[in-house]
Coordinates of C-alpha atoms and ligand atoms in Angstrom, one line a residue:
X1 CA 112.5 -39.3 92.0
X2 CA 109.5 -39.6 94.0
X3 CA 109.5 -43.3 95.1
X4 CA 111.0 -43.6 98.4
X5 CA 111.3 -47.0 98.9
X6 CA 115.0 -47.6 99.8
X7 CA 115.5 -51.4 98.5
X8 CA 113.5 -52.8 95.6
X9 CA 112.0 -56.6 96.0
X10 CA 113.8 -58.4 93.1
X11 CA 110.6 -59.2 91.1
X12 CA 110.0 -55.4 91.2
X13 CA 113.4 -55.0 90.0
X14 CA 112.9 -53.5 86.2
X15 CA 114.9 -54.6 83.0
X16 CA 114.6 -53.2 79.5
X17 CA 116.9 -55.1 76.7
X18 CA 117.3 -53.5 73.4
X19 CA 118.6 -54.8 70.8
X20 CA 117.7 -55.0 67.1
X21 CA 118.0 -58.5 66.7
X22 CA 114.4 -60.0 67.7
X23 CA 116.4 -63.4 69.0
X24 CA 118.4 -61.6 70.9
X25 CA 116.0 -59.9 72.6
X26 CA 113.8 -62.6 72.9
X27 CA 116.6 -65.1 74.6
X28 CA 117.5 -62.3 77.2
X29 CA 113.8 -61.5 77.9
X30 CA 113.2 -65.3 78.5
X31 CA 116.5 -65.9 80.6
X32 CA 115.9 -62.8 83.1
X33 CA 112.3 -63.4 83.4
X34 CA 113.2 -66.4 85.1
X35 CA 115.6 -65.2 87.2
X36 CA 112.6 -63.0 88.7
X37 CA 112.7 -59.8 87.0
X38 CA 110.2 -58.2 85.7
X39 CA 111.7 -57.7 82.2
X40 CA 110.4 -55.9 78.9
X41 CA 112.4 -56.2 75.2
X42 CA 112.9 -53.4 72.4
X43 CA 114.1 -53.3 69.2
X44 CA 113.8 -50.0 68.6
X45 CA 116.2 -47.1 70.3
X46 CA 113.6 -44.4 69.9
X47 CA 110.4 -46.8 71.7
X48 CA 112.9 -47.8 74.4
X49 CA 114.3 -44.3 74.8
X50 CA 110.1 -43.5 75.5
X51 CA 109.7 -46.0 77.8
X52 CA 112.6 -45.2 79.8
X53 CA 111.3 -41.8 80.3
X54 CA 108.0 -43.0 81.1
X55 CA 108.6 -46.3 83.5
X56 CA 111.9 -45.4 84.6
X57 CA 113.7 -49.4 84.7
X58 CA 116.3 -49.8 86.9
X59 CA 118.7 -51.4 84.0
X60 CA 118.7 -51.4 80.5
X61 CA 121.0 -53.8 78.7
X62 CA 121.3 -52.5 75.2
X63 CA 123.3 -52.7 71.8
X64 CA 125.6 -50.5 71.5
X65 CA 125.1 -50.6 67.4
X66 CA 121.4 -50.2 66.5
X67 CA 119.8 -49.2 63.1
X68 CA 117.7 -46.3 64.7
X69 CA 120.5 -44.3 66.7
X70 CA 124.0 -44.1 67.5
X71 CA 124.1 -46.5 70.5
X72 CA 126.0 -43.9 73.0
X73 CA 124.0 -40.7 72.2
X74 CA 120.6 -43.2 72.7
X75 CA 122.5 -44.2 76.3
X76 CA 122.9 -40.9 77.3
X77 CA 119.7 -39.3 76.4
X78 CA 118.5 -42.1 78.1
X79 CA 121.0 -41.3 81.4
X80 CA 118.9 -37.6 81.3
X81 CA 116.0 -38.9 81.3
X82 CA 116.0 -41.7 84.0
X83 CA 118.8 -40.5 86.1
X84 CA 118.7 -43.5 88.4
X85 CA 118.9 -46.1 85.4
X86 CA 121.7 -48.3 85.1
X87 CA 123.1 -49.0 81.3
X88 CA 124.8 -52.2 80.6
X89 CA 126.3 -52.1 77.2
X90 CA 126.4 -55.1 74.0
X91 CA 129.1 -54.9 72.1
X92 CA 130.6 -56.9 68.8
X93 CA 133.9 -57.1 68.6
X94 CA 134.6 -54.9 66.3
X95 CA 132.7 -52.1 68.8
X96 CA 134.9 -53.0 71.7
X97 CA 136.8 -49.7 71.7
X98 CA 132.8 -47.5 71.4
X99 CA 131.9 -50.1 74.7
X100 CA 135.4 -48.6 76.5
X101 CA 134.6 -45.2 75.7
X102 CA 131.2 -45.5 76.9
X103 CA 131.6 -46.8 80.5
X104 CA 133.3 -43.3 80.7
X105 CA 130.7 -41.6 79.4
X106 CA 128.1 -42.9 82.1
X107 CA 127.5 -46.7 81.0
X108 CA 128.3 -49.5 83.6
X109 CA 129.7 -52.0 82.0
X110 CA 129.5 -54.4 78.6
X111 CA 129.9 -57.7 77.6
X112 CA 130.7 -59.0 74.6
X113 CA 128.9 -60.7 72.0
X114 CA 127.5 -63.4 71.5
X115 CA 126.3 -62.8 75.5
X116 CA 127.4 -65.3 78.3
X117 CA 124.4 -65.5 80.8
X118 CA 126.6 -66.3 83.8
X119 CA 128.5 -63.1 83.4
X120 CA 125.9 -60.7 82.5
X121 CA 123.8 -62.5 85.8
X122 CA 126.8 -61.0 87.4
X123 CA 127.0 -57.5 85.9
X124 CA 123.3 -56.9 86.2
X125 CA 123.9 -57.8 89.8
X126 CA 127.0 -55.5 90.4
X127 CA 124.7 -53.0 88.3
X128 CA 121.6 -53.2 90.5
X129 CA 123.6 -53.1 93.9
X130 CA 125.4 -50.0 93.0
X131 CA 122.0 -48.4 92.1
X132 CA 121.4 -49.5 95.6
X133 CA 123.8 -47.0 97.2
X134 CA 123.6 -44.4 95.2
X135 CA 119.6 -44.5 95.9
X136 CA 121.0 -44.7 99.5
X137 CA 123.0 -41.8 98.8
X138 CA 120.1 -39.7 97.5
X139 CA 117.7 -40.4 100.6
X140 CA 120.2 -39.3 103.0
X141 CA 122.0 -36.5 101.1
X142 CA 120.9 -34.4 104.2
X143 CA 123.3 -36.8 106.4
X144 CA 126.0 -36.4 103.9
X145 CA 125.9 -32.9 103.5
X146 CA 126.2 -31.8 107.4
X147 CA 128.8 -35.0 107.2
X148 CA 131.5 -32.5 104.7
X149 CA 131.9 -30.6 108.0
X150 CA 132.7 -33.6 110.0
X151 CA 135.5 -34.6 107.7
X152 CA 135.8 -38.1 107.4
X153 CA 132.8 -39.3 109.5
X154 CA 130.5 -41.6 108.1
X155 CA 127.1 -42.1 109.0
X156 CA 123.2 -41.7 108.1
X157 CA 121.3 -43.6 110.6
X158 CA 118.8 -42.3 113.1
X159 CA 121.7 -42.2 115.6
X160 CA 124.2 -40.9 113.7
X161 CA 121.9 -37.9 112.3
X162 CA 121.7 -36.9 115.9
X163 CA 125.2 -37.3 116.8
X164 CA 125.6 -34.9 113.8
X165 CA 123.5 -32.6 114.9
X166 CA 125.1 -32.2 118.5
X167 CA 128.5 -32.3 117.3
X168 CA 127.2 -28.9 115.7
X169 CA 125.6 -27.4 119.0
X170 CA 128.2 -28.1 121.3
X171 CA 131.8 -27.7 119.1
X172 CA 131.2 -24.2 119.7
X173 CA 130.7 -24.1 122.8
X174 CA 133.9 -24.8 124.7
X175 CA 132.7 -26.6 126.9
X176 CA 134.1 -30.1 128.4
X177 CA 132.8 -33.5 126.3
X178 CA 132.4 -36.9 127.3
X179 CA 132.6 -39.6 124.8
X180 CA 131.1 -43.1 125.8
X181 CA 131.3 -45.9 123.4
X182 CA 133.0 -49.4 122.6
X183 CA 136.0 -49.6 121.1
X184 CA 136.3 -48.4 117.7
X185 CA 133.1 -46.6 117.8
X186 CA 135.1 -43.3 116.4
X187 CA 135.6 -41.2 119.8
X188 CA 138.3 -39.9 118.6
X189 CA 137.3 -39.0 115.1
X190 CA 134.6 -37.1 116.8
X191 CA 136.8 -35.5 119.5
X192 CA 138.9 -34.3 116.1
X193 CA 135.7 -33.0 114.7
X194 CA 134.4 -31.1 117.8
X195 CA 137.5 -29.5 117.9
X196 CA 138.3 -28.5 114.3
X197 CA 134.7 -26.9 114.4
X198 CA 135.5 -24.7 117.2
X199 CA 137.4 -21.4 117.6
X200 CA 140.3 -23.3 118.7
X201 CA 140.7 -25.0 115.3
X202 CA 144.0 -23.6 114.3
X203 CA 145.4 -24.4 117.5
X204 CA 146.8 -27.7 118.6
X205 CA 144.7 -31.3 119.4
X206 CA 146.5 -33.2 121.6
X207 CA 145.8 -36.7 122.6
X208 CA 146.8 -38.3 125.5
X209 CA 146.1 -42.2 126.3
X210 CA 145.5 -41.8 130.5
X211 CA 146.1 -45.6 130.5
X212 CA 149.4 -45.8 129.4
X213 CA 151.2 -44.6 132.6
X214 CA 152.5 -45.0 135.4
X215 CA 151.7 -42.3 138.4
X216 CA 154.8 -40.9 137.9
X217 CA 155.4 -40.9 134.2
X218 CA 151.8 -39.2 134.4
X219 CA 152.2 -36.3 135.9
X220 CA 155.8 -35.8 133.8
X221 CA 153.9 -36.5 130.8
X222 CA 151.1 -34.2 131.6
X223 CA 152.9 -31.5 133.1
X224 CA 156.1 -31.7 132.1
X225 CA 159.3 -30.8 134.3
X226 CA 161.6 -28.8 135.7
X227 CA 165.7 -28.8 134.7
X228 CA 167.3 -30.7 137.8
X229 CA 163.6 -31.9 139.1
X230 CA 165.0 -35.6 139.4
X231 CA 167.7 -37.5 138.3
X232 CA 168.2 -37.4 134.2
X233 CA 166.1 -34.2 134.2
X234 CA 168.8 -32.1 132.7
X235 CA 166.8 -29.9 131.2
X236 CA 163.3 -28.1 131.6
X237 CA 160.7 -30.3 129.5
X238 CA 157.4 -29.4 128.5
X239 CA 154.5 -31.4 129.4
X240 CA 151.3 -32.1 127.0
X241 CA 148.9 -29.8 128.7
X242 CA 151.7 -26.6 127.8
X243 CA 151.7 -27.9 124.3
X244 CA 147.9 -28.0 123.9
X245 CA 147.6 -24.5 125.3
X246 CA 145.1 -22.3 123.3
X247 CA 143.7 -25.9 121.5
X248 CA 141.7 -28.8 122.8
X249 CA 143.3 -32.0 124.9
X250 CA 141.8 -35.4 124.2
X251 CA 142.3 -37.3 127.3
X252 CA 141.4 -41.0 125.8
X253 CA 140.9 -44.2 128.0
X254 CA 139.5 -41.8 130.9
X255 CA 138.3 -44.5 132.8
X256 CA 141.7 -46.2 133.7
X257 CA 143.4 -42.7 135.3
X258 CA 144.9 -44.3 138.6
X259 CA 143.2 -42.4 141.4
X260 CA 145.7 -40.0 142.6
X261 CA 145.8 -38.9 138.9
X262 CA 142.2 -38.4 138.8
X263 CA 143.0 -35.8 142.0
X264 CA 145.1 -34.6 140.0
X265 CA 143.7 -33.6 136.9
X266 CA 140.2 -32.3 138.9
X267 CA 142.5 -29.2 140.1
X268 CA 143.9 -28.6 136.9
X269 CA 140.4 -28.7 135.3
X270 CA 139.6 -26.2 138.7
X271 CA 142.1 -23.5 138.5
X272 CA 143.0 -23.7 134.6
X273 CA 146.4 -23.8 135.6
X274 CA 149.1 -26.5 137.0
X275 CA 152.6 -27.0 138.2
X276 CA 155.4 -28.7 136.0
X277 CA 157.0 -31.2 138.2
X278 CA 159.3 -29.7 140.4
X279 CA 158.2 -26.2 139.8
X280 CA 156.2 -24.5 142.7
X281 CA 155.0 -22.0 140.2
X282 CA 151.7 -22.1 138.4
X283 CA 151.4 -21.9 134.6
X284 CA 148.2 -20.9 133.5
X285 CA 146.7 -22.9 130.7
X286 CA 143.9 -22.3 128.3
X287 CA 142.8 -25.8 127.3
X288 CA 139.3 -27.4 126.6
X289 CA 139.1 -30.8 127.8
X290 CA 137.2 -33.8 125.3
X291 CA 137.7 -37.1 127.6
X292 CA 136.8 -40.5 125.7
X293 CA 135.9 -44.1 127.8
X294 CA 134.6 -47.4 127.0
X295 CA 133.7 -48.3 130.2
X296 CA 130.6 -46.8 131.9
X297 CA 132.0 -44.4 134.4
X298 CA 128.6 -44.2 136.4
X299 CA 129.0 -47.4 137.7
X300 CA 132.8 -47.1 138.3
X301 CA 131.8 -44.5 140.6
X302 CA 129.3 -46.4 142.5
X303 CA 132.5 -48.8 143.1
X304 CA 134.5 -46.0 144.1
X305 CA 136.6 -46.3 141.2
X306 CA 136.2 -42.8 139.6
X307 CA 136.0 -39.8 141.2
X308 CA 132.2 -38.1 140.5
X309 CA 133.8 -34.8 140.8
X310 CA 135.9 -35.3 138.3
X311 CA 133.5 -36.7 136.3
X312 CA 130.9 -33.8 136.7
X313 CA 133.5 -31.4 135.6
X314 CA 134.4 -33.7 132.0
X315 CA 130.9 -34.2 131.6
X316 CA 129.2 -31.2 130.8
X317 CA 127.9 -32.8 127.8
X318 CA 127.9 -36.3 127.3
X319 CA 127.7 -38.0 123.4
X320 CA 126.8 -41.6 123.5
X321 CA 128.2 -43.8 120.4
X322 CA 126.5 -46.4 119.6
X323 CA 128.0 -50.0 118.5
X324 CA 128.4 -51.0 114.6
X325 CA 125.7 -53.7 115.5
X326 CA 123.2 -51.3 116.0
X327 CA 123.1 -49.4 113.1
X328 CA 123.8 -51.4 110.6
X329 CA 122.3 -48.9 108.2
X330 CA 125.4 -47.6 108.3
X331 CA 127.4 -50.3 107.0
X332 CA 126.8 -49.9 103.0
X333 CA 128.6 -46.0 103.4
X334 CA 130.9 -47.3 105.5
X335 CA 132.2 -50.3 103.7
X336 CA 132.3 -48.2 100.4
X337 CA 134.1 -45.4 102.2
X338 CA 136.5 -47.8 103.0
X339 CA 136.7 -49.8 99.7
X340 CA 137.5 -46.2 98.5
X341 CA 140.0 -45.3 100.8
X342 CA 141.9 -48.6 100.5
X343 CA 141.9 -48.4 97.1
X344 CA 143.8 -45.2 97.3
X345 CA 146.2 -46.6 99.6
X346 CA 146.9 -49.8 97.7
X347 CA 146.6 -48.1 94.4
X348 CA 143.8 -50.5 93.4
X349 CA 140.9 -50.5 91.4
X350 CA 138.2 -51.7 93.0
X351 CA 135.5 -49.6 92.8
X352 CA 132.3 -51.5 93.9
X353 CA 130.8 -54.1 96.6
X354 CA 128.7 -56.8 95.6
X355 CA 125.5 -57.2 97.5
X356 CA 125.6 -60.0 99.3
X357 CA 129.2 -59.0 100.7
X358 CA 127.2 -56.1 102.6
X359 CA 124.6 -59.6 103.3
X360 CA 127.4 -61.2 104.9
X361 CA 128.3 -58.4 106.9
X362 CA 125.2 -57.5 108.3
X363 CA 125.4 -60.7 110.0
X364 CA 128.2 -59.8 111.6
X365 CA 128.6 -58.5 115.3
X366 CA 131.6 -56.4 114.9
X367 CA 132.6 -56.6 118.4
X368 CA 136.0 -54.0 117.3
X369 CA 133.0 -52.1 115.9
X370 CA 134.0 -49.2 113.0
X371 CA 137.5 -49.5 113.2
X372 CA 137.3 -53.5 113.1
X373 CA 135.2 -53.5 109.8
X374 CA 138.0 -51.1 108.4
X375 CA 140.7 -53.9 109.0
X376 CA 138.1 -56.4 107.2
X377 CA 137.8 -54.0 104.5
X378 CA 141.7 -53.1 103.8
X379 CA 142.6 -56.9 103.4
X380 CA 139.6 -57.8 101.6
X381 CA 140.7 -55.1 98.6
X382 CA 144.3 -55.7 99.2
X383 CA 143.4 -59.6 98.3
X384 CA 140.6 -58.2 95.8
X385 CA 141.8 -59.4 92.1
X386 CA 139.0 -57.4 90.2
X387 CA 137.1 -54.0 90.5
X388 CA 134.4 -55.7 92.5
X389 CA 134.3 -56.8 96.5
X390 CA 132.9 -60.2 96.2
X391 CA 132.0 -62.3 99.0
X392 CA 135.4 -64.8 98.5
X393 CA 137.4 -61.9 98.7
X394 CA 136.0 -61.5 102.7
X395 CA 138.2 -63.8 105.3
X396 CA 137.4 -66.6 106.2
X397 CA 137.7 -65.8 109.5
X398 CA 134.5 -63.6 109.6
X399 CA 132.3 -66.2 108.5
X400 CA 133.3 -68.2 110.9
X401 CA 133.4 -65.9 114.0
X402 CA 130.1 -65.5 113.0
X403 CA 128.7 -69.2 113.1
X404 CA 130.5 -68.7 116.3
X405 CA 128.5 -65.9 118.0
X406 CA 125.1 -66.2 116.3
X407 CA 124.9 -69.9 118.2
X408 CA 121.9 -69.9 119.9
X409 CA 122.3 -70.4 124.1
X410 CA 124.3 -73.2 124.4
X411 CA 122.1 -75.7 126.1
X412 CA 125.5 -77.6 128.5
X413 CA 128.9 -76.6 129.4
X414 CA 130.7 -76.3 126.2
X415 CA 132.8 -79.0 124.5
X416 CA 136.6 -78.7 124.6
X417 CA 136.1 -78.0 120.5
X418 CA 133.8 -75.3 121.1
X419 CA 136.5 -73.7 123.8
X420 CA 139.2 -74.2 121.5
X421 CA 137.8 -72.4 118.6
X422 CA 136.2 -70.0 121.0
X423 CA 139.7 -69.0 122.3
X424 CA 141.3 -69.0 118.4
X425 CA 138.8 -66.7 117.1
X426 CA 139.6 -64.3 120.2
X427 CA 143.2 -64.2 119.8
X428 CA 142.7 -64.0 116.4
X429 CA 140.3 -60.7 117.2
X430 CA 143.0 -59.3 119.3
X431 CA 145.6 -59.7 116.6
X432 CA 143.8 -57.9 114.4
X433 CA 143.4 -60.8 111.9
X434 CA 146.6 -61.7 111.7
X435 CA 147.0 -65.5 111.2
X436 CA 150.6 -65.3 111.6
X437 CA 150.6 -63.1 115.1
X438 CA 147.8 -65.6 115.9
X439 CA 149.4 -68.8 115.7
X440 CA 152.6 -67.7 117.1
X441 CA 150.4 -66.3 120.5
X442 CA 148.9 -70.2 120.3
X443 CA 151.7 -72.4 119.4
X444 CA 150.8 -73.5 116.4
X445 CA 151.5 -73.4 113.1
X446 CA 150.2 -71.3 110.4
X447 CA 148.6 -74.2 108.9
X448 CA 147.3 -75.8 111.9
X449 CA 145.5 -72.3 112.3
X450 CA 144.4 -72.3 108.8
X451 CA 142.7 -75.6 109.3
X452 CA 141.1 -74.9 112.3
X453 CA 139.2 -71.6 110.5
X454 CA 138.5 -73.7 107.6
X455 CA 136.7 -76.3 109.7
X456 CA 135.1 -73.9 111.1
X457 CA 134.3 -72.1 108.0
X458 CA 132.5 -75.4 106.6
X459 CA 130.8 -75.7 109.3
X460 CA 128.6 -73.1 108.9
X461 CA 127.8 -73.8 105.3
Ligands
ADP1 N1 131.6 -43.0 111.6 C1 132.8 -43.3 111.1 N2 133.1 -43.0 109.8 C2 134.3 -43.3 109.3 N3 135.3 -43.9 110.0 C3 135.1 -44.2 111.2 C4 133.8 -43.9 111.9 N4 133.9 -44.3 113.2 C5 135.2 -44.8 113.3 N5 135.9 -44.7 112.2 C6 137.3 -45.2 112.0 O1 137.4 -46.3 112.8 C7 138.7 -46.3 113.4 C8 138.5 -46.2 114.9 O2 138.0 -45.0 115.3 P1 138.4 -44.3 116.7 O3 137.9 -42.9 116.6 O4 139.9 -44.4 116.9 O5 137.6 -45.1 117.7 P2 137.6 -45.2 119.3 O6 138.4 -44.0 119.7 O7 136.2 -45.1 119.7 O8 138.3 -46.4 119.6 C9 139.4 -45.1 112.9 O9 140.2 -45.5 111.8 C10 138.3 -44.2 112.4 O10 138.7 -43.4 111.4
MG2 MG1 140.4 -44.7 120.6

């Protein structure tokens, strides 16, 4: 296809119907036009089947029993020659088992006769949204195809492309990374990636959160001990660094190493090697460092919070991650990857995201970023009844954070309301959506909770 136009203005939005009954035909043509297509009827298969080639519609809603031609050998010559093209299939009753049979053989959908509007409004809008993405799909099968090395990472926007394209130079390279991004931005996942495309693939990745200890817990951690090297050390214990030796050791949360830590790890990044606690001897150690921080180290060294030799030595090459927000390009792929993968998990069927779900979200500032809209994703399809992601199948909640956020300056202090909701939706963040966890941190009741996001859910509509 030569048109590059990524998203189609609905009046240019194509539909053919064929049918062989003129009324039919004529009723559908009337209905759509109105709707704002731009709509053309057949009743013949083999003038439709021409036209398709030659205008290449976005749709065709067609009888799957016509005069001319068996109705699935028409819809897949058709399929061949306009690739893109979406088939929605008619069916009589009696054809009901042909319709099945055909949405396997490349057809969307069907509906039965005589046709409801409503629902085929619906299909055709399912339809058109997953032409959507796979049109997507096509434009940035170059992103995809460098993605199959990075495993599970998503991503085809500007930013991402490049990120791509780095994590390519410098896996190789064994040097030491830095990772700067929000929360949820996919530092790991790319720490995974630099390492699995390195030499040290078959070797261990080892993550280690540096905020989660204490000095002395640290150093055990880290290093490990010697039998006898304090009390309840009764035997010799390996530390992380020994058990990444020969692989790659994520050191996560970088910025909040206490500072006598920080000392510490600069030697160990300095002579390769280290002492286990207790030990005076020095085991060498083969490791290549990836550190990951959401806080911007630069400026925690103009407070004298990190050491700058430390940080010269982790950050040999620095890759920025940029926020959800911006690059929201993204979201289609990512929501879809996730629809995908929870549908797996849950052993559900949905399959496909209405369009104005991916509306909704765009809205959205997805302060917990990636990992965020994954949680928003999971509980939409586990609550999901159908094989389409519809807009009521989002929480509640995210509409409303959103009324929240996208308030314009607040002109005066703000009301006790405003506070209160303001403080429900962050718990409720922090909880990872979970309205139980989340009135329980408040004091409320669940329902009390539940009313509160309703209110505030109504408000915005
Ligand atoms: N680009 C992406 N494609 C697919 N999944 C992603 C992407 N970025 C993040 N994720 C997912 O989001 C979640 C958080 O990612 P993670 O790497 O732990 O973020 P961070 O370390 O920056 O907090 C993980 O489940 C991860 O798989
Ligand atoms: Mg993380």
């Amino acid at each position: 296809m030569t048109n590059s136009a990524p998203r189609k203005k609905h009046t240019r939005t194509r539909l053919f119907i064929l049918d062989d009954e003129v009324i039919t035909v004529q009723r559908l043509v009337q209905a759509l036009s109105k709707d704002g297509y731009t709509v053309e009827g057949f009743v013949s298969g083999q003038a439709a089947l021409q036209q398709v080639q030659e205008n290449q519609p976005d749709l065709i809603i067609m009888d799957i029993r016509l005069n001319d031609a068996d109705g699935i050998d028409l819809m897949q010559r058709m399929k061949v020659a306009a690739p893109e093209m979406e088939v929605v299939l008619m069916t009589g009753y009696a054809a009901i088992g042909q319709a099945v049979e055909a949405t396997k053989k490349g057809a969307f959908d069907y509906l039965e006769k005589p046709i409801q509007l409503q629902k085929l409004r619906t299909i055709i809008s399912d339809a058109l949204s997953l032409a959507d993405q796979k049109l997507q799909k096509s434009l940035i099968d170059q992103g995809i195809r460098s993605m199959d090395r990075f495993g599970e990472i998503i991503g085809a926007s500007a930013s991402m492309l490049s990120i791509f394209k780095v994590i390519t130079q410098v896996a190789p390279l064994d040097c030491s990374v830095l990772l700067q991004g929000e929360s949820g931005t996919g530092k790991e996942l790319i720490a995974r990636a630099l390492h699995t495309n390195s030499s040290r693939k078959n070797k261990p990745f080892v993550s280690f959160n540096c905020g989660s200890f204490t000095d002395e817990l640290f150093a055990n951690e880290l290093f490990g001990h010697e039998k006898g090297a304090f009390t309840g050390a009764v035997s010799t214990k390996l530390g992380l660094l020994e058990a990444a030796n020969g692989g790659t050791m994520f050191l996560d949360e970088i910025g909040e190493m206490p500072p006598a830590m920080q000392v510490k790890l600069l030697r160990v990044l300095q002579e390769r090697n280290f002492m286990r606690v207790g030990s005076t001897t020095a085991v060498a150690i083969d490791v290549r460092f990836i550190a990951a921080t959401n806080r911007i180290l630069e400026r925690m060294i103009t407070a004298q919070e990190f050491r700058q030799d430390l940080y010269y030595r982790l950050n040999v090459v620095k890759i920025e991650l940029p926020p959800l927000r911006q690059r929201l390009e993204d979201l289609p792929l990512l929501v879809e990857h996730f629809v995908n993968k929870s549908s797996v998990r849950f052993n559900k069927t949905v399959r496909r995201v209405s369009k104005d779900v991916i509306k909704e979200l765009e809205q959205y500032s997805f302060p917990g970023n990636v990992r965020e809209l994954e949680n928003i994703i999971e509980r939409a399809v586990a609550l999901c009844p159908g094989k389409t992601l519809r807009l009521a199948d989002l929480p509640p909640d995210i509409l409303c954070l959103k009324s929240i956020r996208v308030d314009p300056q607040p002109t005066a202090l703000p009301g006790i309301k405003e506070l209160e909701m303001d403080h429900i939706s962050k718990v409720y963040q922090e909880t990872g959506f979970n309205q139980t966890e989340t009135a329980r941190r408040l004091g409320i009741s669940r329902t009390t909770l539940w009313r509160r996001l309703r209110e505030c859910t109504s408000k915005k509509s």
